[in-house]
Short mmCIF file of C-alpha atoms in Angstrom, two decimals:
data_model
loop_
_atom_site.label_atom_id
_atom_site.label_comp_id
_atom_site.label_asym_id
_atom_site.label_seq_id
_atom_site.Cartn_x
_atom_site.Cartn_y
_atom_site.Cartn_z
CA MET I 1 103.96 143.84 71.57
CA ILE I 2 104.84 140.84 70.01
CA ASP I 3 108.65 139.83 69.07
CA SER I 4 108.62 136.59 66.95
CA VAL I 5 106.52 133.26 68.04
CA ASP I 6 107.31 129.85 67.43
CA GLU I 7 104.07 127.25 67.53
CA ARG I 8 106.55 124.05 67.41
CA HIS I 9 108.75 124.96 70.94
CA GLY I 10 104.92 127.10 72.46
CA LYS I 11 107.52 130.17 72.60
CA VAL I 12 106.83 133.83 72.16
CA CYS I 13 109.42 136.41 72.23
CA VAL I 14 107.98 139.80 73.59
CA SER I 15 109.41 143.75 73.20
CA THR I 16 110.44 145.26 76.74
CA ALA I 17 107.20 147.61 76.78
CA ALA I 18 104.82 144.01 76.85
CA ALA I 19 107.18 142.05 79.54
CA LEU I 20 106.58 146.12 81.45
CA ARG I 21 102.79 145.10 80.79
CA LEU I 22 102.62 141.77 81.47
CA GLN I 23 103.97 142.39 84.83
CA THR I 24 101.80 144.89 85.95
CA GLY I 25 98.40 142.87 86.14
CA CYS I 26 97.19 143.09 82.30
CA ARG I 27 94.72 141.47 82.33
CA ARG I 28 93.75 141.74 78.47
CA MET I 29 94.81 142.72 75.16
CA TRP I 30 93.92 142.01 71.88
CA LEU I 31 96.65 141.21 69.20
CA GLU I 32 95.47 142.56 65.53
CA ARG I 33 96.39 139.11 62.81
CA SER I 34 97.62 139.71 59.59
CA ASP I 35 96.25 137.40 57.59
CA GLU I 36 99.32 137.54 55.16
CA HIS I 37 101.31 136.49 57.84
CA PRO I 38 99.70 133.58 59.60
CA SER I 39 102.54 133.16 62.68
CA SER I 40 101.01 136.13 64.01
CA PRO I 41 97.56 135.74 65.03
CA GLY I 42 94.83 137.13 66.89
CA GLY I 43 94.66 137.02 70.13
CA GLY I 44 94.92 137.63 74.34
CA VAL I 45 96.56 138.01 77.02
CA THR I 46 96.92 136.12 80.61
CA PRO I 47 98.48 135.88 83.15
CA CYS I 48 100.46 132.46 84.66
CA PRO I 49 97.60 130.61 86.34
CA THR I 50 99.45 130.35 89.87
CA SER I 51 98.35 131.55 92.47
CA GLY I 52 100.42 135.32 93.82
CA GLY I 53 102.35 135.01 91.50
CA GLU I 54 104.51 131.81 92.08
CA ARG I 55 105.13 129.38 90.37
CA GLY I 56 102.63 125.69 90.43
CA GLY I 57 105.16 122.76 91.12
CA SER I 58 108.10 121.60 91.75
CA ALA I 59 111.53 121.29 89.14
CA GLN I 60 112.73 118.03 88.22
CA ARG I 61 116.14 117.52 88.63
CA ASP I 62 118.81 115.19 87.99
CA ALA I 63 121.11 113.08 91.04
CA ASP I 64 123.39 116.34 91.22
CA GLY I 65 120.49 118.99 91.26
CA ARG I 66 120.76 120.41 87.53
CA SER I 67 117.10 120.90 86.48
CA THR I 68 115.61 119.11 83.61
CA THR I 69 112.67 121.33 83.30
CA PRO I 70 112.13 122.88 81.03
CA ASN I 71 112.42 126.69 82.81
CA GLY I 72 113.89 125.41 86.37
CA GLY I 73 110.76 125.23 88.65
CA GLY I 74 109.92 126.88 92.13
CA GLY I 75 110.61 130.57 93.01
CA ARG I 76 108.57 132.88 91.02
CA CYS I 77 106.29 132.24 87.63
CA PRO I 78 107.62 134.14 84.77
CA ALA I 79 105.17 132.96 82.04
CA VAL I 80 101.71 133.83 81.66
CA GLU I 81 99.61 132.75 79.75
CA LEU I 82 98.14 133.56 75.29
CA THR I 83 95.39 132.61 73.62
CA PHE I 84 96.02 132.82 69.76
CA THR I 85 91.51 132.88 68.16
CA GLN I 86 92.48 132.32 64.83
CA MET I 87 89.54 134.71 62.73
CA SER I 88 88.01 135.23 59.56
CA GLN I 89 89.85 136.43 56.80
CA HIS I 90 87.91 140.07 57.52
CA GLY I 91 88.34 139.26 61.28
CA PRO I 92 87.91 142.26 63.94
CA HIS I 93 90.54 145.04 64.28
CA THR I 94 92.15 145.69 67.07
CA ASN I 95 90.37 146.90 70.08
CA ASP I 96 87.42 144.06 68.46
CA LEU I 97 86.76 140.58 70.85
CA PRO I 98 87.46 137.12 69.04
CA ARG I 99 84.29 135.80 67.24
CA ALA I 100 82.58 132.67 67.47
CA GLY I 101 84.14 130.39 65.51
CA GLY I 102 87.73 130.70 66.20
CA HIS I 103 89.75 128.56 66.26
CA THR I 104 92.31 129.57 69.45
CA GLN I 105 94.88 128.07 70.65
CA THR I 106 96.97 128.28 73.63
CA ILE I 107 100.60 128.59 74.27
CA SER I 108 102.38 130.40 77.18
CA VAL I 109 105.02 133.39 76.69
CA THR I 110 108.55 132.63 79.15
CA ILE I 111 110.21 136.25 80.37
CA ASP I 112 114.02 136.05 80.82
CA PRO I 113 114.87 136.62 84.98
CA ILE I 114 118.11 137.73 83.29
CA ARG I 115 118.37 139.20 79.58
CA THR I 116 121.51 141.07 77.51
CA ILE I 117 120.77 142.58 74.67
CA ALA I 118 124.60 143.85 72.24
CA LEU I 119 125.72 145.09 76.17
CA ARG I 120 127.90 147.94 76.20
CA LYS I 121 129.51 149.88 78.76
CA ILE I 122 132.47 152.99 77.58
CA TYR I 123 135.63 154.52 80.30
CA HIS I 124 136.80 157.38 78.67
CA SER I 125 140.69 157.86 80.21
CA GLY I 126 141.70 160.78 78.03
CA ARG I 127 141.56 160.27 75.03
CA ARG I 128 141.68 156.38 75.95
CA GLU I 129 138.23 154.91 75.74
CA VAL I 130 138.04 151.22 77.55
CA ARG I 131 135.50 149.12 76.73
CA ALA I 132 134.91 146.52 79.93
CA VAL I 133 131.75 144.82 77.96
CA ASP I 134 131.07 145.24 74.41
CA GLY I 135 128.67 143.11 72.90
CA VAL I 136 127.18 141.24 75.19
CA ASP I 137 124.20 138.85 74.53
CA LEU I 138 123.07 137.29 77.84
CA ALA I 139 119.25 135.32 78.79
CA VAL I 140 119.12 133.89 82.40
CA ASP I 141 116.51 130.32 82.39
CA GLU I 142 114.84 130.52 84.96
CA GLY I 143 115.48 128.16 87.76
CA GLN I 144 119.68 128.54 86.17
CA PHE I 145 122.43 128.36 88.36
CA PHE I 146 124.82 130.57 85.24
CA GLY I 147 128.87 131.15 86.06
CA LEU I 148 129.93 134.14 84.50
CA LEU I 149 134.44 133.25 84.60
CA GLY I 150 136.69 135.32 82.83
CA PRO I 151 140.46 136.70 84.04
CA ASN I 152 140.64 139.58 86.38
CA GLY I 153 138.95 142.68 84.63
CA ALA I 154 137.12 140.47 81.47
CA GLY I 155 133.71 142.51 82.70
CA LYS I 156 132.72 140.13 84.62
CA SER I 157 131.75 142.59 87.83
CA THR I 158 131.08 145.32 84.71
CA ILE I 159 128.03 143.27 83.52
CA ILE I 160 126.22 142.76 87.02
CA GLY I 161 127.03 146.06 88.69
CA MET I 162 124.53 147.25 84.86
CA LEU I 163 121.73 144.32 85.66
CA THR I 164 121.31 145.31 88.98
CA THR I 165 122.00 149.03 88.48
CA ARG I 166 124.94 150.67 89.58
CA VAL I 167 126.43 150.56 86.96
CA LEU I 168 124.06 152.92 83.81
CA PRO I 169 124.87 151.09 80.78
CA THR I 170 126.72 152.43 77.81
CA SER I 171 124.61 151.42 75.47
CA GLY I 172 122.06 148.07 74.95
CA VAL I 173 119.35 146.23 77.15
CA ALA I 174 119.68 145.09 80.68
CA GLN I 175 116.21 143.79 81.41
CA VAL I 176 115.75 140.42 85.01
CA TYR I 177 112.20 139.78 84.06
CA GLY I 178 111.66 142.07 81.31
CA VAL I 179 111.92 144.75 83.65
CA ASP I 180 114.42 147.36 81.88
CA VAL I 181 117.56 148.59 84.86
CA VAL I 182 117.62 151.91 82.57
CA SER I 183 114.57 152.84 83.02
CA SER I 184 112.52 151.13 86.49
CA PRO I 185 115.80 150.69 88.58
CA ALA I 186 113.38 150.82 91.45
CA ARG I 187 111.78 148.10 90.35
CA VAL I 188 114.56 145.88 89.36
CA LYS I 189 115.95 145.96 92.77
CA GLN I 190 112.83 144.62 94.36
CA LEU I 191 113.39 141.27 91.90
CA LEU I 192 116.75 140.31 93.21
CA GLY I 193 119.23 139.97 95.35
CA VAL I 194 123.09 140.05 95.54
CA ALA I 195 125.86 139.25 97.72
CA THR I 196 129.50 140.39 96.49
CA GLN I 197 132.43 140.03 97.56
CA ALA I 198 133.42 142.69 99.39
CA ASN I 199 131.35 142.74 103.39
CA THR I 200 129.06 145.50 102.57
CA LEU I 201 127.10 144.07 105.85
CA ASP I 202 126.17 146.69 108.93
CA ARG I 203 128.77 146.61 111.76
CA SER I 204 126.96 148.73 113.72
CA LEU I 205 124.12 145.72 113.27
CA THR I 206 123.41 142.17 115.04
CA VAL I 207 123.56 139.08 113.07
CA ALA I 208 120.19 138.64 112.75
CA GLU I 209 119.46 143.47 112.84
CA ASN I 210 120.44 143.23 109.56
CA LEU I 211 118.32 140.21 108.06
CA GLU I 212 115.82 141.97 110.34
CA PHE I 213 116.88 145.36 108.63
CA HIS I 214 117.37 144.50 104.98
CA CYS I 215 113.51 142.79 105.67
CA ARG I 216 111.75 146.55 106.42
CA TYR I 217 113.53 148.29 104.03
CA TYR I 218 111.23 146.16 101.40
CA GLY I 219 108.28 146.47 103.70
CA ILE I 220 108.08 143.25 105.38
CA ARG I 221 106.57 143.99 108.79
CA ALA I 222 108.44 144.14 111.27
CA ARG I 223 106.20 140.29 113.08
CA GLU I 224 107.10 138.53 109.20
CA ALA I 225 109.92 140.03 109.91
CA ARG I 226 111.65 138.47 112.73
CA ARG I 227 110.45 134.93 111.47
CA ARG I 228 111.40 135.54 108.35
CA ALA I 229 115.45 135.90 109.99
CA ARG I 230 114.90 133.55 112.08
CA GLU I 231 113.91 131.64 109.33
CA LEU I 232 117.48 132.57 107.35
CA LEU I 233 119.68 131.32 110.77
CA GLU I 234 118.62 128.02 110.49
CA GLN I 235 119.23 127.57 106.70
CA PHE I 236 122.60 128.72 107.15
CA HIS I 237 124.29 128.07 110.31
CA LEU I 238 124.26 131.38 112.13
CA MET I 239 121.82 131.57 114.58
CA GLU I 240 124.11 130.35 117.50
CA ARG I 241 125.53 134.17 116.35
CA ALA I 242 122.80 135.58 116.59
CA ASP I 243 123.29 138.43 118.89
CA ALA I 244 126.97 138.61 117.43
CA MET I 245 127.92 142.26 116.07
CA VAL I 246 129.47 140.96 113.08
CA SER I 247 132.74 142.46 113.16
CA HIS I 248 133.05 139.20 115.01
CA LEU I 249 132.42 137.14 111.82
CA SER I 250 134.82 134.68 110.85
CA GLY I 251 134.64 135.48 106.47
CA GLY I 252 132.89 132.14 105.47
CA MET I 253 130.26 133.14 108.56
CA ALA I 254 130.36 136.92 106.78
CA GLN I 255 129.73 135.87 103.74
CA ARG I 256 127.16 133.21 104.25
CA LEU I 257 125.40 135.87 105.73
CA MET I 258 125.58 138.71 102.84
CA VAL I 259 123.93 135.65 101.58
CA ALA I 260 121.65 135.49 103.67
CA ARG I 261 120.91 138.95 103.60
CA ALA I 262 120.58 138.96 99.91
CA LEU I 263 117.25 136.58 100.02
CA ALA I 264 115.55 137.93 103.11
CA HIS I 265 113.18 139.43 100.51
CA ARG I 266 113.18 136.50 98.55
CA PRO I 267 113.72 137.52 95.73
CA PRO I 268 113.28 136.19 92.39
CA VAL I 269 116.89 136.06 91.24
CA LEU I 270 120.56 135.81 92.86
CA PHE I 271 123.60 137.51 91.81
CA LEU I 272 127.08 136.76 93.27
CA ASP I 273 129.59 138.44 92.49
CA GLU I 274 132.47 135.65 93.86
CA PRO I 275 131.16 134.64 96.85
CA THR I 276 134.27 132.84 98.26
CA SER I 277 136.93 134.92 97.04
CA GLY I 278 139.45 134.60 99.74
CA ILE I 279 137.88 132.10 102.43
CA ASP I 280 139.50 128.56 104.05
CA PRO I 281 138.23 125.48 102.82
CA GLN I 282 135.32 124.54 104.78
CA SER I 283 134.17 128.09 104.85
CA ARG I 284 133.39 127.30 100.98
CA ILE I 285 131.71 123.88 101.21
CA ASN I 286 130.20 124.97 103.30
CA LEU I 287 128.01 127.84 101.43
CA TRP I 288 128.12 125.52 98.00
CA ASP I 289 125.98 122.65 100.23
CA ILE I 290 123.72 126.24 100.43
CA LEU I 291 123.82 126.66 97.24
CA ARG I 292 123.23 123.64 95.76
CA ASP I 293 119.51 123.54 98.16
CA LEU I 294 119.23 127.12 97.40
CA HIS I 295 119.00 125.41 94.19
CA LYS I 296 117.53 122.35 94.20
CA ASN I 297 114.47 124.71 95.21
CA GLY I 298 114.33 126.63 91.58
CA GLN I 299 116.51 130.30 92.55
CA THR I 300 117.36 131.73 89.42
CA ILE I 301 120.95 132.72 90.50
CA LEU I 302 123.95 134.71 88.53
CA LEU I 303 127.48 133.40 89.92
CA THR I 304 131.24 134.89 89.33
CA THR I 305 133.71 133.37 90.37
CA HIS I 306 137.58 132.81 89.48
CA TYR I 307 137.81 130.35 90.26
CA MET I 308 137.18 127.12 87.67
CA GLU I 309 136.12 123.88 90.16
CA GLU I 310 133.68 125.95 91.89
CA ALA I 311 131.48 126.48 88.78
CA ASP I 312 131.80 123.69 87.21
CA ALA I 313 130.48 121.52 90.72
CA LEU I 314 127.83 123.64 91.20
CA CYS I 315 126.63 125.89 87.17
CA GLU I 316 124.26 124.48 85.02
CA ARG I 317 125.54 127.29 82.15
CA VAL I 318 128.72 128.88 82.43
CA ALA I 319 129.06 131.40 79.64
CA ILE I 320 133.05 132.28 79.31
CA ILE I 321 134.14 136.34 78.54
CA ASP I 322 137.22 138.12 78.77
CA HIS I 323 138.51 141.69 76.79
CA GLY I 324 134.98 141.92 77.69
CA ARG I 325 133.45 139.95 74.41
CA ILE I 326 131.46 136.62 75.63
CA LEU I 327 134.03 133.85 74.25
CA ALA I 328 131.68 131.10 75.10
CA ASP I 329 127.99 130.05 77.06
CA ASN I 330 127.11 126.57 77.24
CA SER I 331 127.38 124.21 80.35
CA PRO I 332 130.34 122.77 81.70
CA ASP I 333 130.38 119.37 79.40
CA GLU I 334 130.06 120.62 76.85
CA LEU I 335 132.13 123.21 76.68
CA LYS I 336 134.17 120.90 77.75
CA ARG I 337 133.28 118.04 74.53
CA SER I 338 133.42 121.09 72.36
CA ILE I 339 136.89 123.43 73.63
CA GLY I 340 138.12 121.94 76.22
CA THR I 341 139.52 118.29 74.49
CA ASP I 342 142.68 119.27 74.88
CA ALA I 343 145.19 117.75 77.74
CA VAL I 344 147.46 120.78 79.55
CA LEU I 345 151.50 119.43 79.55
CA THR I 346 153.21 121.31 81.97
CA VAL I 347 157.39 120.52 81.02
CA LEU I 348 160.12 121.12 82.91
CA TYR I 349 164.05 120.97 82.26
CA ASP I 350 167.13 121.43 83.63
CA GLY I 351 167.83 124.29 81.75
CA ASP I 352 166.89 126.80 79.73
CA ALA I 353 163.62 125.98 77.28
CA ALA I 354 163.61 128.10 74.05
CA ALA I 355 164.98 126.37 72.24
CA ILE I 356 162.35 123.48 72.95
CA ALA I 357 159.31 126.02 72.39
CA ARG I 358 161.02 126.59 69.25
CA GLY I 359 162.21 123.64 67.88
CA LEU I 360 157.72 122.67 68.54
CA GLU I 361 156.33 125.08 65.50
CA GLY I 362 154.52 123.39 63.93
CA PHE I 363 153.53 119.71 65.37
CA PRO I 364 150.68 118.00 64.48
CA GLY I 365 147.86 118.84 67.21
CA LEU I 366 149.26 121.53 69.77
CA ARG I 367 147.51 124.64 69.86
CA ARG I 368 149.44 126.55 71.82
CA VAL I 369 153.20 126.61 73.25
CA GLU I 370 154.16 128.83 76.57
CA GLN I 371 157.71 129.02 77.63
CA ASP I 372 158.87 130.09 80.76
CA GLY I 373 162.42 130.02 81.83
CA SER I 374 162.93 126.02 82.17
CA THR I 375 159.35 125.44 81.53
CA LEU I 376 156.53 124.91 79.43
CA ARG I 377 153.44 124.48 79.47
CA LEU I 378 151.92 123.40 75.74
CA VAL I 379 147.41 122.74 74.97
CA THR I 380 147.62 119.39 72.65
CA ALA I 381 145.50 116.92 71.87
CA ASP I 382 147.62 114.10 72.15
CA THR I 383 149.83 114.29 74.87
CA GLY I 384 151.92 110.89 74.20
CA ASP I 385 152.79 111.86 70.57
CA VAL I 386 154.43 115.68 71.75
CA ILE I 387 156.50 114.09 74.84
CA GLY I 388 158.15 111.43 72.49
CA ARG I 389 159.00 114.99 69.90
CA LEU I 390 160.05 117.02 73.48
CA VAL I 391 162.58 113.82 74.80
CA GLU I 392 163.80 114.41 71.44
CA LEU I 393 164.45 117.63 71.50
CA GLY I 394 165.26 117.76 74.60
CA THR I 395 168.27 115.25 74.01
CA ALA I 396 169.30 117.62 70.57
CA ALA I 397 169.44 120.77 73.14
CA GLY I 398 171.74 119.28 75.70
CA ARG I 399 168.29 119.62 78.47
CA GLN I 400 167.08 116.19 80.48
CA VAL I 401 163.63 116.36 81.59
CA ARG I 402 162.92 117.08 84.90
CA ASN I 403 158.85 116.43 85.22
CA VAL I 404 156.03 116.18 84.06
CA THR I 405 152.09 116.31 84.95
CA SER I 406 149.32 116.36 82.99
CA ILE I 407 145.54 118.08 83.78
CA PRO I 408 142.90 116.00 82.29
CA PRO I 409 140.43 117.56 80.14
CA SER I 410 138.90 120.92 82.22
CA LEU I 411 136.69 123.57 82.47
CA GLU I 412 140.29 124.83 83.13
CA SER I 413 141.44 124.14 79.86
CA VAL I 414 138.66 125.16 78.21
CA PHE I 415 139.02 128.65 80.02
CA LEU I 416 142.70 128.24 79.50
CA THR I 417 142.57 127.48 75.66
CA LEU I 418 140.31 130.55 75.67
CA THR I 419 141.44 133.53 77.52
CA GLY I 420 145.40 132.61 77.63
CA ARG I 421 147.85 132.55 80.61
CA GLU I 422 148.97 134.84 80.89
CA TYR I 423 149.20 137.49 83.45
CA ARG I 424 145.88 140.17 84.76
CA GLU I 425 145.46 143.34 87.09
#
């Protein structure tokens, strides 16, 4: 039932079976304590003390809206309370109640909103094996805005497909609030909302009807569905287009409507698969503002995007994936400090730069050199020293520098350092 106990940090790791039993409202469980292993006490499980399964209190956040409290605050309660009772040396068996005189300690059990363990998806094309996702471990905290970044074909959409029950994993574990996506897909769908890159709106319905019908699909009564639709129309600035057919919406409006629809049944987890792809800058910024408000109110969000500035602006934590594997997982600022301390330097010569690229081999501080005709791209820790060397090599090769641009350390430079610059289809 209980995998491990960390009393110093007040955290208990529970198995999938335990998480499922907790979610179905099990009121009391007694666990046998081993005298040889004091960290495995006996005790009971009680649900989170807030009413209706909703989380009590609100999150504390910094000026940018990023969570400064454990698990983010707001939304649904992911935790239950475990009361551990230390018993005598000849304590009761598993089914007994604790005896008088025992020492009681209460700590909380946190069930991650999103959790994957050694998750894999393998496709077969003839004799060739394609590992779209290859052993991914992820744990997204309650109320966290989490970004999943990677080149085309890296495995981002496949991971979201598995977590949202649309793609069957080959092996490993994928859970939403402790509910397994393979064994309980219907229950998982009740816990999440999904907004994809492709337009999946019902074109035979109006804007308001798309929201109302979605609510009805999730068992919400007609009056409440209409009220919820009006609330979302106001929140997403679509009230003026409530009676318009969705085929008449701009790309930005349609994308806002898809996010609104994904939230109609108030899911604790929201998946956004490249939600701003192909929309104009004004619509993108407008959607960012809406997503920031959702995050401030405690919504757990998993975002995939190709826009590095988007992930940097919105996400508390970012994982960079390539070839189906996680290459880095941390806050954007920490990633920039630990990996992206180098600048990306682009140098344009007046002729072919192959000889100059060869001359840079072994130069101190250079992490990567890429040559494309007359252009050199370098990832370097010290732009000053390398620029002097570039001028010397250019002069020796009879080439003059036409232009030099430098990109300071950023999430984009982290991404390029980890995944490279080769073109991906």
